[in-house]
Short mmCIF file of C-alpha atoms in Angstrom, two decimals:
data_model
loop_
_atom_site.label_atom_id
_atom_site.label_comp_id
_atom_site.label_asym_id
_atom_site.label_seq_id
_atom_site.Cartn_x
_atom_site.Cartn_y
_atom_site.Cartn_z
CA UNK A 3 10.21 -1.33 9.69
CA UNK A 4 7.95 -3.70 7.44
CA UNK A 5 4.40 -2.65 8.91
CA UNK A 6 5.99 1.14 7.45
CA UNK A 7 7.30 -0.15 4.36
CA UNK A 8 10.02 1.81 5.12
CA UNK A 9 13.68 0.69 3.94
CA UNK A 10 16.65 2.47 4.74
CA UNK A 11 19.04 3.56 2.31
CA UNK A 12 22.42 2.80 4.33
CA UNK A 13 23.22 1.06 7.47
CA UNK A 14 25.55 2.05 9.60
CA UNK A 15 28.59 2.30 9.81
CA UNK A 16 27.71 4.71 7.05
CA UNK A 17 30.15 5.38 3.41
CA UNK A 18 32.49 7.94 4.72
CA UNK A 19 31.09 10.24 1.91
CA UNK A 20 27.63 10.40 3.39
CA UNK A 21 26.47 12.80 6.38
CA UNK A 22 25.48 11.10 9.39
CA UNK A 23 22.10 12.49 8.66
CA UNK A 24 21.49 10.32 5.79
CA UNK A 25 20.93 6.79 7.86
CA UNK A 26 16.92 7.86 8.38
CA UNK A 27 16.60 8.21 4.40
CA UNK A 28 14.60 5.46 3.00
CA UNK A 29 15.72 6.00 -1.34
CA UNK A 30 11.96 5.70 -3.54
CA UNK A 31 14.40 3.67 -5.19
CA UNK A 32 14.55 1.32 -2.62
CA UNK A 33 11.06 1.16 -1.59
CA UNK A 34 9.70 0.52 -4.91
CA UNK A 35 12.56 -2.32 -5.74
CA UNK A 36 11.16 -3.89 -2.35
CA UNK A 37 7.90 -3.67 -3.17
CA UNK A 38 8.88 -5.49 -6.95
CA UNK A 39 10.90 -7.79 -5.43
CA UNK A 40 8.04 -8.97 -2.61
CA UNK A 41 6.17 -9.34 -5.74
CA UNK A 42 8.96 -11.27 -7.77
CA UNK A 43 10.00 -13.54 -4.94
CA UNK A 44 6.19 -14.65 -3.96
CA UNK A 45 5.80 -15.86 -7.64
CA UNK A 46 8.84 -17.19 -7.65
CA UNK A 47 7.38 -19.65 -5.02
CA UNK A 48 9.96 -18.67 -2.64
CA UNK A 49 7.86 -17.68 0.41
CA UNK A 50 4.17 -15.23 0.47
CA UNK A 51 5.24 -11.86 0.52
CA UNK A 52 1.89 -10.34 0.15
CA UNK A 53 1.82 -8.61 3.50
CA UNK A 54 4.82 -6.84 3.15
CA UNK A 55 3.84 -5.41 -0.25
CA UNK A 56 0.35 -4.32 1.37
CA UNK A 57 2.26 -2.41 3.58
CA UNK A 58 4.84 -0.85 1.50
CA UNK A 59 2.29 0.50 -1.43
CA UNK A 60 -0.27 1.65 1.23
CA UNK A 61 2.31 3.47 3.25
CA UNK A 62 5.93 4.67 2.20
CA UNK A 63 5.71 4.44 -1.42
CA UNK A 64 2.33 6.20 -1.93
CA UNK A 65 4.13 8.73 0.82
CA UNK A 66 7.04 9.51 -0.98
CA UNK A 67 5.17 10.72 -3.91
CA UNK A 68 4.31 14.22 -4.56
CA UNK A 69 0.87 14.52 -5.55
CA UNK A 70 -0.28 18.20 -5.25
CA UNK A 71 1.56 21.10 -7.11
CA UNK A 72 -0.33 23.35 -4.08
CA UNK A 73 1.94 21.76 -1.36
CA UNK A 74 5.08 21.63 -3.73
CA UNK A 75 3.98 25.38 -4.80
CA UNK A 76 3.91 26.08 -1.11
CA UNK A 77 7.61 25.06 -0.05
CA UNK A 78 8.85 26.20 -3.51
CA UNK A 79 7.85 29.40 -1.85
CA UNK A 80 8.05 31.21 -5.19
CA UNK A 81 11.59 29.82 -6.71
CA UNK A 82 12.49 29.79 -10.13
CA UNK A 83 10.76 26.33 -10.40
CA UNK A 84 7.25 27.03 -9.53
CA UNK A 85 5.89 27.68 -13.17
CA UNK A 86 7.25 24.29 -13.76
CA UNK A 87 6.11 22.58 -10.58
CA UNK A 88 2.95 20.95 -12.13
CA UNK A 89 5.54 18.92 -15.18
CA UNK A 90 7.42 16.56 -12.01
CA UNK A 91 3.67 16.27 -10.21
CA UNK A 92 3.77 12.50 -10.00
CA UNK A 93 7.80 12.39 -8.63
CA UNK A 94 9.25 10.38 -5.90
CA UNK A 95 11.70 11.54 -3.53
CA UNK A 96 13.92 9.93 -0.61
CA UNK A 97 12.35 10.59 3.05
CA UNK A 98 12.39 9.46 6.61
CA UNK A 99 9.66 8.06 8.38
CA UNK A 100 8.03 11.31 8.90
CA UNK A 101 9.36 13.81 6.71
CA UNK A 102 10.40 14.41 2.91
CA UNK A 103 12.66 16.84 1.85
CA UNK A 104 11.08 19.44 -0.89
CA UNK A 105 13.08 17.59 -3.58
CA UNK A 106 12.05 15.69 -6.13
CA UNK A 107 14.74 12.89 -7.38
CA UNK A 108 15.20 11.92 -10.69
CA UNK A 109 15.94 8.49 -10.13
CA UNK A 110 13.18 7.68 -7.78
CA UNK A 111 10.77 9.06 -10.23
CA UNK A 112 11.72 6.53 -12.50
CA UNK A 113 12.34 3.76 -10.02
CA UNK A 114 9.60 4.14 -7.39
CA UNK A 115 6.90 3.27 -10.15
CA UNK A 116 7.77 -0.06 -10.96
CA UNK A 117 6.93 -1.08 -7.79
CA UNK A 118 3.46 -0.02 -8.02
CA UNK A 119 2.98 -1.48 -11.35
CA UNK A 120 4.27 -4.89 -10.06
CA UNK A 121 1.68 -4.34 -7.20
CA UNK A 122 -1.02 -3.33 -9.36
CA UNK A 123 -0.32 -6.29 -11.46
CA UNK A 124 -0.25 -8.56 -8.44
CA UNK A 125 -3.40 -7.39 -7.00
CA UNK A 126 -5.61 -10.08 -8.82
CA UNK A 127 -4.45 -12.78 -11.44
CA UNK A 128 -6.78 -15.03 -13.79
CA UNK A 129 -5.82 -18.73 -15.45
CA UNK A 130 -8.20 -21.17 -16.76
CA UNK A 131 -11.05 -19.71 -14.86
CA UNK A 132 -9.42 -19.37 -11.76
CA UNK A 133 -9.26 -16.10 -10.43
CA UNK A 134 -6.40 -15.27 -7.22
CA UNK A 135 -7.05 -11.62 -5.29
CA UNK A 136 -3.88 -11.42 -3.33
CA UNK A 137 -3.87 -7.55 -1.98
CA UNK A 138 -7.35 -6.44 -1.01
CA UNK A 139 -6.72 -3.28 -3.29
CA UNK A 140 -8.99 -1.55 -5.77
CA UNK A 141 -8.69 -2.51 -9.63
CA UNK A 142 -10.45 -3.32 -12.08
CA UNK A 143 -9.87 -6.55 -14.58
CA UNK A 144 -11.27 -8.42 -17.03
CA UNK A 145 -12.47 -11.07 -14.71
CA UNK A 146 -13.40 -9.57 -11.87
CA UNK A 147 -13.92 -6.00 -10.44
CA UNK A 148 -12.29 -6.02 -6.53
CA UNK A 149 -13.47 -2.55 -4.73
CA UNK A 150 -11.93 -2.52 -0.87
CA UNK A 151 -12.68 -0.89 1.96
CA UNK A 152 -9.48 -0.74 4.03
CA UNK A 153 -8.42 0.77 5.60
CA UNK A 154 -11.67 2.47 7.20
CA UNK A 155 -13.52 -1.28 7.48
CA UNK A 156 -12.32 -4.64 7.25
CA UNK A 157 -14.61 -5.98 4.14
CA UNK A 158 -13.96 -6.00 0.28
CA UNK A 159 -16.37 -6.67 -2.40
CA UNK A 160 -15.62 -8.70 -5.82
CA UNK A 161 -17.54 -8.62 -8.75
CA UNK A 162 -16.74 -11.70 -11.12
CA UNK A 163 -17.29 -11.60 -14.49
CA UNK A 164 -15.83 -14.85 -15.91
CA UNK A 165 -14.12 -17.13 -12.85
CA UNK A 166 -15.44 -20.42 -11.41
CA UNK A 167 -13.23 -20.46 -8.40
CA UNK A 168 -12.36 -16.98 -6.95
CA UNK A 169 -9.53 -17.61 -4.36
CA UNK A 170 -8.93 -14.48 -1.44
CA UNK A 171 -6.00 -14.03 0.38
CA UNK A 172 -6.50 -13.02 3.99
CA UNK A 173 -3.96 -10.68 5.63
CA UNK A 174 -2.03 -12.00 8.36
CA UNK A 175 -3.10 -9.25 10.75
CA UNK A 176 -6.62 -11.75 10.22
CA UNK A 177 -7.81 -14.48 12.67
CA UNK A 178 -9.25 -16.78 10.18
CA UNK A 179 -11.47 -17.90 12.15
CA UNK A 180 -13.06 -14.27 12.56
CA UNK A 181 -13.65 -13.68 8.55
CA UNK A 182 -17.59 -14.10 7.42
CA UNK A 183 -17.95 -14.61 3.94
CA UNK A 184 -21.27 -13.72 1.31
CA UNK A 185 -22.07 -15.31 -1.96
CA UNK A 186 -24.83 -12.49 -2.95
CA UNK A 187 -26.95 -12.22 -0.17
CA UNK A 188 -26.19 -15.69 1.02
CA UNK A 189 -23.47 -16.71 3.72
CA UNK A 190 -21.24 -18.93 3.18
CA UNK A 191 -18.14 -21.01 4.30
CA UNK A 192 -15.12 -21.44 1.54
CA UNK A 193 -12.59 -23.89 2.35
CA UNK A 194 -9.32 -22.75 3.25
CA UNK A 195 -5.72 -23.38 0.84
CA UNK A 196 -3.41 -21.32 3.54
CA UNK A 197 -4.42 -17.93 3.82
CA UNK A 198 -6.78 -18.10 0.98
CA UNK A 199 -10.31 -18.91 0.66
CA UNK A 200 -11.56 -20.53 -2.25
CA UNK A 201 -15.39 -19.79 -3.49
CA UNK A 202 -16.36 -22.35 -6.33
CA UNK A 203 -18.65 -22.64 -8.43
CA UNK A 204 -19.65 -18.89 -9.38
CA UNK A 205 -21.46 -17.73 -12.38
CA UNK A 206 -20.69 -14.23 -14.09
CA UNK A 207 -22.04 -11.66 -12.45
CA UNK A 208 -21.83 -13.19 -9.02
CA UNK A 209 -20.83 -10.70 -6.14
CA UNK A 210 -18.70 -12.00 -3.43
CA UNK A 211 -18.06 -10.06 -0.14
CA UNK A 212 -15.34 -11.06 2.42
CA UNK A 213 -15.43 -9.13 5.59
CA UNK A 214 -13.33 -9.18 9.28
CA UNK A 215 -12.80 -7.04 12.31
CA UNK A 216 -10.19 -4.27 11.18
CA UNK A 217 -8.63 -3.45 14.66
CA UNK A 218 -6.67 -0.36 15.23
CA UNK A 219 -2.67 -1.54 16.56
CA UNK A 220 0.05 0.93 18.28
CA UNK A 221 2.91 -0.40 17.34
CA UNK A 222 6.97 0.93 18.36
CA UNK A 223 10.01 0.57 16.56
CA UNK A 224 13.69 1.71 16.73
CA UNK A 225 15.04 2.88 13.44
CA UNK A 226 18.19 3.85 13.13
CA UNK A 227 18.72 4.59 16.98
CA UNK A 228 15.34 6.91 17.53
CA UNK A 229 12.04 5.39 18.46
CA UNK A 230 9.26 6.11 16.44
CA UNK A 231 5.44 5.16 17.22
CA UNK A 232 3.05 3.78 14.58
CA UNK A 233 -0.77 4.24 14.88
CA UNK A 234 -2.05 1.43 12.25
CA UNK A 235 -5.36 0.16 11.21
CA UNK A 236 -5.02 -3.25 9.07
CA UNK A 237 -1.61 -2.82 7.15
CA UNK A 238 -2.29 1.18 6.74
CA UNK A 239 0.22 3.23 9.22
CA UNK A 240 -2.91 6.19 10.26
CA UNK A 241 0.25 8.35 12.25
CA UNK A 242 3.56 8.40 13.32
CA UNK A 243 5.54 9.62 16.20
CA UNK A 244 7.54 12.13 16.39
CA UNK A 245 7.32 14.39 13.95
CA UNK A 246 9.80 16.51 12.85
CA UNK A 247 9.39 20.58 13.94
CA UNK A 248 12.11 21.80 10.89
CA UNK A 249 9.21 23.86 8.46
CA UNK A 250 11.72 23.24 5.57
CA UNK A 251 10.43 19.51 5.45
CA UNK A 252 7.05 18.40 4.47
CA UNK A 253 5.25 16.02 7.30
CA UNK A 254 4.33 12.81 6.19
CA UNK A 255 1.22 10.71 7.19
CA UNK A 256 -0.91 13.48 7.72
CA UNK A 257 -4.27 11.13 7.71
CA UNK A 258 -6.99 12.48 9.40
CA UNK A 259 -9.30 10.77 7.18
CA UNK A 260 -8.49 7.60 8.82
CA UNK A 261 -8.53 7.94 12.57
CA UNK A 262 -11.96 7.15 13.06
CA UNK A 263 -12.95 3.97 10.95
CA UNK A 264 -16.05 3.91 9.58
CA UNK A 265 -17.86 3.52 6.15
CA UNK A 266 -15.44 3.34 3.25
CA UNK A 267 -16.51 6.84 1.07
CA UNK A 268 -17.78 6.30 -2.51
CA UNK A 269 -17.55 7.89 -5.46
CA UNK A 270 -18.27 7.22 -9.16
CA UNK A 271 -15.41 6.72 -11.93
CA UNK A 272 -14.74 5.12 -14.68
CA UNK A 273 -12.32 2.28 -14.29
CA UNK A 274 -9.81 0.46 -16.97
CA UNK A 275 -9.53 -3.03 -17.57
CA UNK A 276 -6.78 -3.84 -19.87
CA UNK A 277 -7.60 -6.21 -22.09
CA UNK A 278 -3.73 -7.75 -22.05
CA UNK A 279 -1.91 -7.35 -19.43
#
């Protein structure tokens, strides 16, 4: 399922050495090479892959991580592990669509994270004073500072610091014709190069906002003979359907923050911009 970013690990008929339970496994492995290799082929100039990168970092691979030691303390359930729980915080594991084992792999954890770096890396690139955003994603660059509000509304703000021509890739989930676009406080109308619009002529310190209607799709797909139901908004998967009632695995996409869109929340930080990349 692209919209999931979820890629299973066999297809059927499965190795004879592998349970029958194994065919809704999607590796971190296999995620993260996907989302390098979206990355890898779109530079390569063999087709735009952008979208399905969007939706693989924003949904499977960020789900597959463990990020708290309180929910990995919590189905450790007081094991041998747990004074160590906090050293693999970080880890990847293999998971279906809506559950992931209590296991954290060692190969995922050092697959999985190439694929965000090659995402990260993608997010915005800079030549001869021509800056590209192709994921509306948060980072911070030398160039230009990119701060996005999806998935709660369709709009992203970039702060340029050193391009003339900022170009903006539009995801395909976009009508084109629906995007408004601000140069500070004045509206404007970029030409178009396919899915990107081009703003040129900005000075340093120049803000430019993009914004469009970030609808709310129910999607259905069969994976490996169940059918699952996807609540997205933009490219980011809010819920799926059904979830599994075994307590031994954790539920994934557990996102109340996003069913009802509104304001993007802010907070302060202090951001990195890596002066070689």
């Amino acid at each position: 399922a692209a919209r999931l970013g979820w890629v299973p690990s066999w297809f059927m008929p499965l190795p004879s050495e592998r349970p029958e339970s194994t065919a809704e496994i999607a590796e971190g492995c296999a995620v993260g090479e996907m989302a390098q290799l979206g990355v890898r082929l779109t530079d390569a100039g063999l087709g735009d892959y952008w979208d399905q990168v969007d939706s693989i970092i924003r949904n499977q691979l960020v789900e597959q991580q463990f990020t708290s030691v309180d929910l990995m303390q919590k189905y450790a359930k007081g094991g041998a592990a747990t004074p160590y729980l906090d050293r693999y915080l970080g880890g990847y594991g293999a998971a279906a669509p809506t559950w992931i084992p209590p296991l954290v792999n060692g190969c995922c954890s050092a697959n999985t994270p190439i694929g965000l770096y090659y995402a990260w890396h993608g997010i915005t690139r800079y030549s001869n004073g021509v800056a590209s955003v192709n994921l509306l994603l948060n980072r911070a660059s030398q160039w230009a500072d990119i701060d996005s509000h999806l998935p709660y509304e369709g709009r992203v703000d970039i702060h340029n610091k050193q391009a003339r021509t900022i170009l903006v890739r539009i995801p395909m989930w976009v009508d084109m014709a629906e995007v408004t676009s601000f140069v500070g406080n004045s509206a404007t109308r970029p030409s178009e190069m396919g899915r990107y619009l081009v703003f040129d002529g900005l000075k340093p310190g120049a803000m430019v906002t993009v914004q469009f209607p970030n609808p709310e799709f129910i999607e259905r797909y069969w994976l490996e003979g169940r059918e699952f139901e996807m609540v997205i908004r933009g490219s980011t998967v809010t819920n799926v359907k059904p979830e599994s009632n075994d307590q031994t695995l954790i539920p994934l996409y557990q996102r109340p923050q996003y069913k009802d869109a509104g304001k993007a929340p802010l907070r302060k930080a202090t951001r990195f911009a890596a002066e070689v990349i």
